[in-house]
């Protein structure tokens, strides 16, 4: 994972995440955190 902060921000803002439909962005964040391999993620909803 060698993206710059700007690259990550661009990716985030391009993921549709309207209120009530945040699954795609939550999936992306969860995958990124899982790839790092530290900590535990608990999703709600």
Coordinates of C-alpha atoms in Angstrom, one line a residue:
X1 CA 0.0 0.0 0.0
X2 CA 2.0 2.9 -1.2
X3 CA -0.8 5.3 -2.1
X4 CA -0.4 8.9 -1.0
X5 CA -2.9 10.5 1.3
X6 CA -4.3 12.3 -1.7
X7 CA -4.8 9.0 -3.6
X8 CA -6.7 7.6 -0.6
X9 CA -8.8 10.7 -0.3
X10 CA -9.7 10.6 -4.0
X11 CA -10.7 7.0 -3.7
X12 CA -12.9 7.7 -0.7
X13 CA -14.7 10.6 -2.2
X14 CA -15.4 8.6 -5.3
X15 CA -17.2 5.8 -3.5
X16 CA -20.9 6.4 -3.4
X17 CA -22.0 6.6 0.3
X18 CA -25.3 8.5 0.5
X19 CA -27.1 8.3 3.9
X20 CA -28.5 4.8 4.4
X21 CA -26.3 3.4 1.6
X22 CA -22.8 3.4 3.1
X23 CA -22.1 -0.4 2.6
X24 CA -19.6 0.2 -0.3
X25 CA -17.5 2.7 1.6
X26 CA -17.7 0.6 4.8
X27 CA -16.5 -2.4 2.8
X28 CA -13.6 -0.5 1.3
X29 CA -12.5 0.8 4.8
X30 CA -12.9 -2.7 6.3
X31 CA -10.7 -4.2 3.5
X32 CA -8.0 -1.6 4.0
X33 CA -7.9 -2.1 7.7
X34 CA -7.9 -5.9 7.3
X35 CA -4.9 -5.6 4.9
X36 CA -3.0 -3.7 7.6
X37 CA -3.6 -6.6 10.0
X38 CA -3.7 -4.6 13.3
X39 CA -6.6 -4.3 15.6
X40 CA -10.1 -5.5 15.4
X41 CA -13.0 -4.1 13.4
X42 CA -16.6 -4.5 14.5
X43 CA -19.3 -3.4 12.1
X44 CA -22.8 -2.3 13.1
X45 CA -25.6 -2.3 10.6

